[in-house]
Short mmCIF file of C-alpha atoms in Angstrom, two decimals:
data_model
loop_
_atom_site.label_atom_id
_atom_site.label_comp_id
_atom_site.label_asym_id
_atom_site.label_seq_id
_atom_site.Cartn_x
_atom_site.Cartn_y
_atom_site.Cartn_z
CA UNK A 212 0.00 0.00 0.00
CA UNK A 213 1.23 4.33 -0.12
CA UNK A 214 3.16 4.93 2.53
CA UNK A 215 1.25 6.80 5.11
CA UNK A 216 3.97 10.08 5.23
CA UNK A 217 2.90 10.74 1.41
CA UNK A 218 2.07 14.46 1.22
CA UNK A 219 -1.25 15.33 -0.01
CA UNK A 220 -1.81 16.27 -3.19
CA UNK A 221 -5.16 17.93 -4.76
CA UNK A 222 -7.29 15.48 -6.53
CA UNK A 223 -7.43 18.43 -9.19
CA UNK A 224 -4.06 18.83 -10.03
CA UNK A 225 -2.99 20.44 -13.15
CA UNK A 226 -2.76 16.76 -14.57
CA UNK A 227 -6.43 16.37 -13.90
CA UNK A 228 -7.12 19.43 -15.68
CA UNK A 229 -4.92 18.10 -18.51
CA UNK A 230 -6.89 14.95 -19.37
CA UNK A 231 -10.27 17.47 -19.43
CA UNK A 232 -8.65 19.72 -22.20
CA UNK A 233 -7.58 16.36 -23.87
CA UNK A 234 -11.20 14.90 -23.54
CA UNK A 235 -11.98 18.37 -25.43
CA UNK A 236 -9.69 17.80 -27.99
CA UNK A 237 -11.19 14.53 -29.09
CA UNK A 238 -14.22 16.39 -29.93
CA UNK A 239 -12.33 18.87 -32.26
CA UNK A 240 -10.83 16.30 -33.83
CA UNK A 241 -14.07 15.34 -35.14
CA UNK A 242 -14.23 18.71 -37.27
CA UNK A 243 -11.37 18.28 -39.24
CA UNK A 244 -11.55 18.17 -42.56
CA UNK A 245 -10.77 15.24 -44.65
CA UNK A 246 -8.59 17.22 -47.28
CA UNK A 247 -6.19 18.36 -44.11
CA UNK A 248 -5.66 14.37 -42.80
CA UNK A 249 -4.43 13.70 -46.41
CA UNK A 250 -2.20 16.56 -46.37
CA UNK A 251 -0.53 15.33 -43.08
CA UNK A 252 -2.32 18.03 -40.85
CA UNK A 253 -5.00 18.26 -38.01
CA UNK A 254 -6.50 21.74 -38.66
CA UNK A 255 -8.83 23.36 -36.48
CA UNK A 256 -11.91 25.72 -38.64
CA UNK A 257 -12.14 29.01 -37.55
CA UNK A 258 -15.50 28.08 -36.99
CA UNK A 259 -14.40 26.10 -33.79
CA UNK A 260 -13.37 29.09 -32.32
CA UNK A 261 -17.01 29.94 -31.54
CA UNK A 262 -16.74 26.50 -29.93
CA UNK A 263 -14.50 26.92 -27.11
CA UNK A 264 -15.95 29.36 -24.93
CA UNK A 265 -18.27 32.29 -24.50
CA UNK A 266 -17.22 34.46 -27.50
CA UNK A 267 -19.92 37.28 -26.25
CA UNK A 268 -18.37 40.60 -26.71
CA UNK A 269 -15.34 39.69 -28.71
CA UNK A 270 -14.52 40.65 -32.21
CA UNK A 271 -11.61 40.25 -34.01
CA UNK A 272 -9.19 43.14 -34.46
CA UNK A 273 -6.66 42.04 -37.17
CA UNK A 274 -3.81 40.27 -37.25
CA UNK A 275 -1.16 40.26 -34.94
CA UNK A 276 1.97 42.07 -35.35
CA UNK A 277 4.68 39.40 -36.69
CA UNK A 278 7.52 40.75 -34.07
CA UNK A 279 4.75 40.58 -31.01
CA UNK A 280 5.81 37.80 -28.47
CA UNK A 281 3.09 35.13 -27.65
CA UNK A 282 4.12 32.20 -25.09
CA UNK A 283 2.90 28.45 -26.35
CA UNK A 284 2.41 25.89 -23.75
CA UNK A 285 2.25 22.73 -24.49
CA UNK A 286 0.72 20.23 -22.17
CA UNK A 287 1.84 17.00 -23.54
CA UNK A 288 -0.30 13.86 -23.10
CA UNK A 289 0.11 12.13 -20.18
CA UNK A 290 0.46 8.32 -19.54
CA UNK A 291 -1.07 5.88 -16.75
CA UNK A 292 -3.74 8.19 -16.27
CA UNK A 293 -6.44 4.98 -15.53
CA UNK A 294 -3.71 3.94 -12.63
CA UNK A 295 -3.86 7.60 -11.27
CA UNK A 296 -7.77 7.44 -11.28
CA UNK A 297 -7.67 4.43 -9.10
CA UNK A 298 -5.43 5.97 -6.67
CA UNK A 299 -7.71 8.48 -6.73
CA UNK A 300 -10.37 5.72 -5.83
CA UNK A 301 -8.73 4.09 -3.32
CA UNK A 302 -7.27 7.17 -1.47
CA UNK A 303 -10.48 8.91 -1.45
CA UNK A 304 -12.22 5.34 0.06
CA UNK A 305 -12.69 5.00 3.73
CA UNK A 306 -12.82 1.49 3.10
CA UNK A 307 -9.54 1.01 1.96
CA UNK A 308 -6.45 0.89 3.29
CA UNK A 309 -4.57 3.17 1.07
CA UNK A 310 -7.30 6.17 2.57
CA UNK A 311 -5.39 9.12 2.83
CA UNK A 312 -2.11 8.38 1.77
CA UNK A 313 -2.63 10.76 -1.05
CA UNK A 314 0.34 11.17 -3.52
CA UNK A 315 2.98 13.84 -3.72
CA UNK A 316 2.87 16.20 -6.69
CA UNK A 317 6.22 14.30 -8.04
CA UNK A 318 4.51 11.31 -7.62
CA UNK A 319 2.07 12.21 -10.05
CA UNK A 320 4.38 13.88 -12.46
CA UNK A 321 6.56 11.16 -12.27
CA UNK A 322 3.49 8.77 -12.38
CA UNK A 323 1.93 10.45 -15.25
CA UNK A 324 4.97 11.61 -17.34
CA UNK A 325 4.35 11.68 -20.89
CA UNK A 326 6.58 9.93 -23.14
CA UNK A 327 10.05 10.92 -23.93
CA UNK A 328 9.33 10.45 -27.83
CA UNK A 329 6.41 13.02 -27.28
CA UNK A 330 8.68 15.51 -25.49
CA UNK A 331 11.13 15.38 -28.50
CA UNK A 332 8.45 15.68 -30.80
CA UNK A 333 7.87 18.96 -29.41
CA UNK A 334 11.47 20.16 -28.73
CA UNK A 335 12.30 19.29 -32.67
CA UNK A 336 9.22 21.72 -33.70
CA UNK A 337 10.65 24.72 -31.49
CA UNK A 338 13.80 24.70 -33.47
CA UNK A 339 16.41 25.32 -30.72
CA UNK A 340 14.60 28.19 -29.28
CA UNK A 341 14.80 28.56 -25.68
CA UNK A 342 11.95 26.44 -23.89
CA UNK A 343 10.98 25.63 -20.14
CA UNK A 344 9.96 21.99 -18.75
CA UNK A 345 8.08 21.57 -15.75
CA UNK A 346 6.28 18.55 -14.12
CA UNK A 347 8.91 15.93 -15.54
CA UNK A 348 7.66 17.21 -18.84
CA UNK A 349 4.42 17.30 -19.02
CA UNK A 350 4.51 20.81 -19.60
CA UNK A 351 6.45 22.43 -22.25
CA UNK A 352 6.29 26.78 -22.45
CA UNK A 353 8.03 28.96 -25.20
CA UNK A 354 7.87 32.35 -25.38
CA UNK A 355 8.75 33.14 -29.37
CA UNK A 356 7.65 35.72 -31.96
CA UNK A 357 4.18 35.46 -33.44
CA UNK A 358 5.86 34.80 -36.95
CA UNK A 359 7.98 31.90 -35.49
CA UNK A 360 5.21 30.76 -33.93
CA UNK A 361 2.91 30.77 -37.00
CA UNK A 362 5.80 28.80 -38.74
CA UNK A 363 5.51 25.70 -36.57
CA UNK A 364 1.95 25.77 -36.07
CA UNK A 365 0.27 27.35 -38.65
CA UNK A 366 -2.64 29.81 -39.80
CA UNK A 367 -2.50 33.35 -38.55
CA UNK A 368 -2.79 34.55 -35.10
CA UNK A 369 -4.94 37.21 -34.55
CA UNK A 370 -6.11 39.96 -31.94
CA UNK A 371 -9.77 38.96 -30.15
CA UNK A 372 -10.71 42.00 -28.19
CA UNK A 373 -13.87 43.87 -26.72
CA UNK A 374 -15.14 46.38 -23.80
CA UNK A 375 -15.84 45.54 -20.80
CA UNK A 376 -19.49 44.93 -20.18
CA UNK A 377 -21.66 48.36 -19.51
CA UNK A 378 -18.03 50.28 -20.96
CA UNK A 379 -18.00 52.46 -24.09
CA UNK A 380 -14.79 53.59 -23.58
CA UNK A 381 -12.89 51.70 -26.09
CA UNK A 382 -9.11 52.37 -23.75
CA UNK A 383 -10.66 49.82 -21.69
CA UNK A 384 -10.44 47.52 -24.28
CA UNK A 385 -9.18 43.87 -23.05
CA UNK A 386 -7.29 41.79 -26.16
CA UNK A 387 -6.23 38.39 -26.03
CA UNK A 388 -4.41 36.52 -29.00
CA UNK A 389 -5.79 33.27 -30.48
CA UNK A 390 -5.32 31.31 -33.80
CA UNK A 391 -8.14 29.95 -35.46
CA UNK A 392 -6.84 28.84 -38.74
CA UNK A 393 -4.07 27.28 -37.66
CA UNK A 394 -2.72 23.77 -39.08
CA UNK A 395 -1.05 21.98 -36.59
CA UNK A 396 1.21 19.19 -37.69
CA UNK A 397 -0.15 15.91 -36.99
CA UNK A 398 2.88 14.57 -34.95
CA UNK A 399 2.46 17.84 -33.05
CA UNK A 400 -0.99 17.46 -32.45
CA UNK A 401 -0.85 13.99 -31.46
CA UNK A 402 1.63 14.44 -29.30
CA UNK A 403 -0.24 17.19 -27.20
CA UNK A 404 -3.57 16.89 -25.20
CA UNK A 405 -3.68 20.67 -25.16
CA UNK A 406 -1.41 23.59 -26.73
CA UNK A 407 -2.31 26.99 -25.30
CA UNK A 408 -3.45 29.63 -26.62
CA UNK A 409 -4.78 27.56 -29.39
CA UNK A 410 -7.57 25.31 -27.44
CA UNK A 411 -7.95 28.28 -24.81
CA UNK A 412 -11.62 29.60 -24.44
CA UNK A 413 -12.31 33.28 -24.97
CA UNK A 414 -12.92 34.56 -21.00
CA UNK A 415 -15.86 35.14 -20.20
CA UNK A 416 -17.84 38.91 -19.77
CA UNK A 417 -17.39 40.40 -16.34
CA UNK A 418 -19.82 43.10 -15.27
CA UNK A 419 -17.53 45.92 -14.70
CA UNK A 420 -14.19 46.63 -12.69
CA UNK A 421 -12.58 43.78 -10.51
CA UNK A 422 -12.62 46.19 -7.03
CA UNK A 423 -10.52 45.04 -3.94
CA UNK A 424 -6.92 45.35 -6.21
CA UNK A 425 -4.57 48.39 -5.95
CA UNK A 426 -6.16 49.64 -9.14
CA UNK A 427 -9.25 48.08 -10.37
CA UNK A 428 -8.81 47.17 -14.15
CA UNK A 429 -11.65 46.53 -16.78
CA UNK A 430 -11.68 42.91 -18.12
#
């Protein structure tokens, strides 16, 4: 059985969120088109866009400037994930005598560490730029130039803004950068469960300024 001096560890990790976004992903897989699998690509429609979050409020404002920096994460796909889920089970069970012994968060990482073919997948598509690992690989962040990044994943990034809700003053303006045409290499794809900001949902409205900070700020 765990060893009773295992730390705890929140049953929602950032692994458990992981395996949701890669649930999600199966579902947008479903949209691609037939002419893009031939061609060797997975390519999300712009159309999808509209699918992964409230889009309420948001227009498109152009393209993004090619020098502008934009940071990809990529949360690779994780392994033994059924094992974790019944050390979940049996952790969470007052019938069983694992109960309580929850993992360590390098337990899990190291439990749930994606493959080391998938982790070179993704360090051969960055090039030899400059990248950051965390949780024994499972996460993979690059900060890079939107033209570099539109060279290894495709499509065009562009600026999604809009006003805060009950705001017509257009300085309080909130932009975020997404992707929607992009066509992400297959072996890239496959190896990911998640790249950010690609799969991220649009935020949702807020009803005016956040209060309680040093300087409220419209969202």
């Amino acid at each position: 059985s765990l060893s009773p001096q295992l730390a705890f560890v929140a049953p929602f990790s950032f692994q458990m969120v992981c395996l949701l976004l890669a649930s999600a992903l199966v579902c947008l897989a479903s949209v691609a088109t037939a002419e893009a699998a031939s061609a060797g690509a997975a390519v999300v429609p712009a159309a999808a866009l509209a699918q992964r979050g409230p889009t309420r409020g948001w227009a498109e404002k152009g393209p993004a400037a090619a020098e502008e920096e934009v940071e990809l994460i990529f949360a690779l796909k994780l392994q033994n994930t059924a094992e974790l889920e019944r050390i979940l089970e049996r952790v969470s069970d007052p019938s069983s005598p694992d109960y309580g012994h929850y993992l360590t968060k390098a337990q899990a990482d190291h439990l749930t560490a994606p493959r080391h073919q998938d982790v070179d997948i993704v360090e051969r598509f960055l090039r030899g730029r400059p990248f950051h690992v965390t949780s024994e690989g499972s996460f993979v962040s690059c900060r890079l130039p939107v033209h570099a990044a539109e060279a290894i994943l495709g499509g065009r990034f562009v600026r999604m803004c809009r006003v805060a809700v009950g705001s017509q003053d257009e300085s309080k303006e909130s932009c975020v950068l997404r992707n929607p045409t992009a066509a992400v290499p297959a072996a890239l794809r496959s190896a990911c469960g998640a790249i950010s900001p690609l799969d991220d949902p649009l935020p949702p409205a807020l009803p005016g300024p956040i209060v309680g900070l040093p300087e409220a700020r419209w969202l």
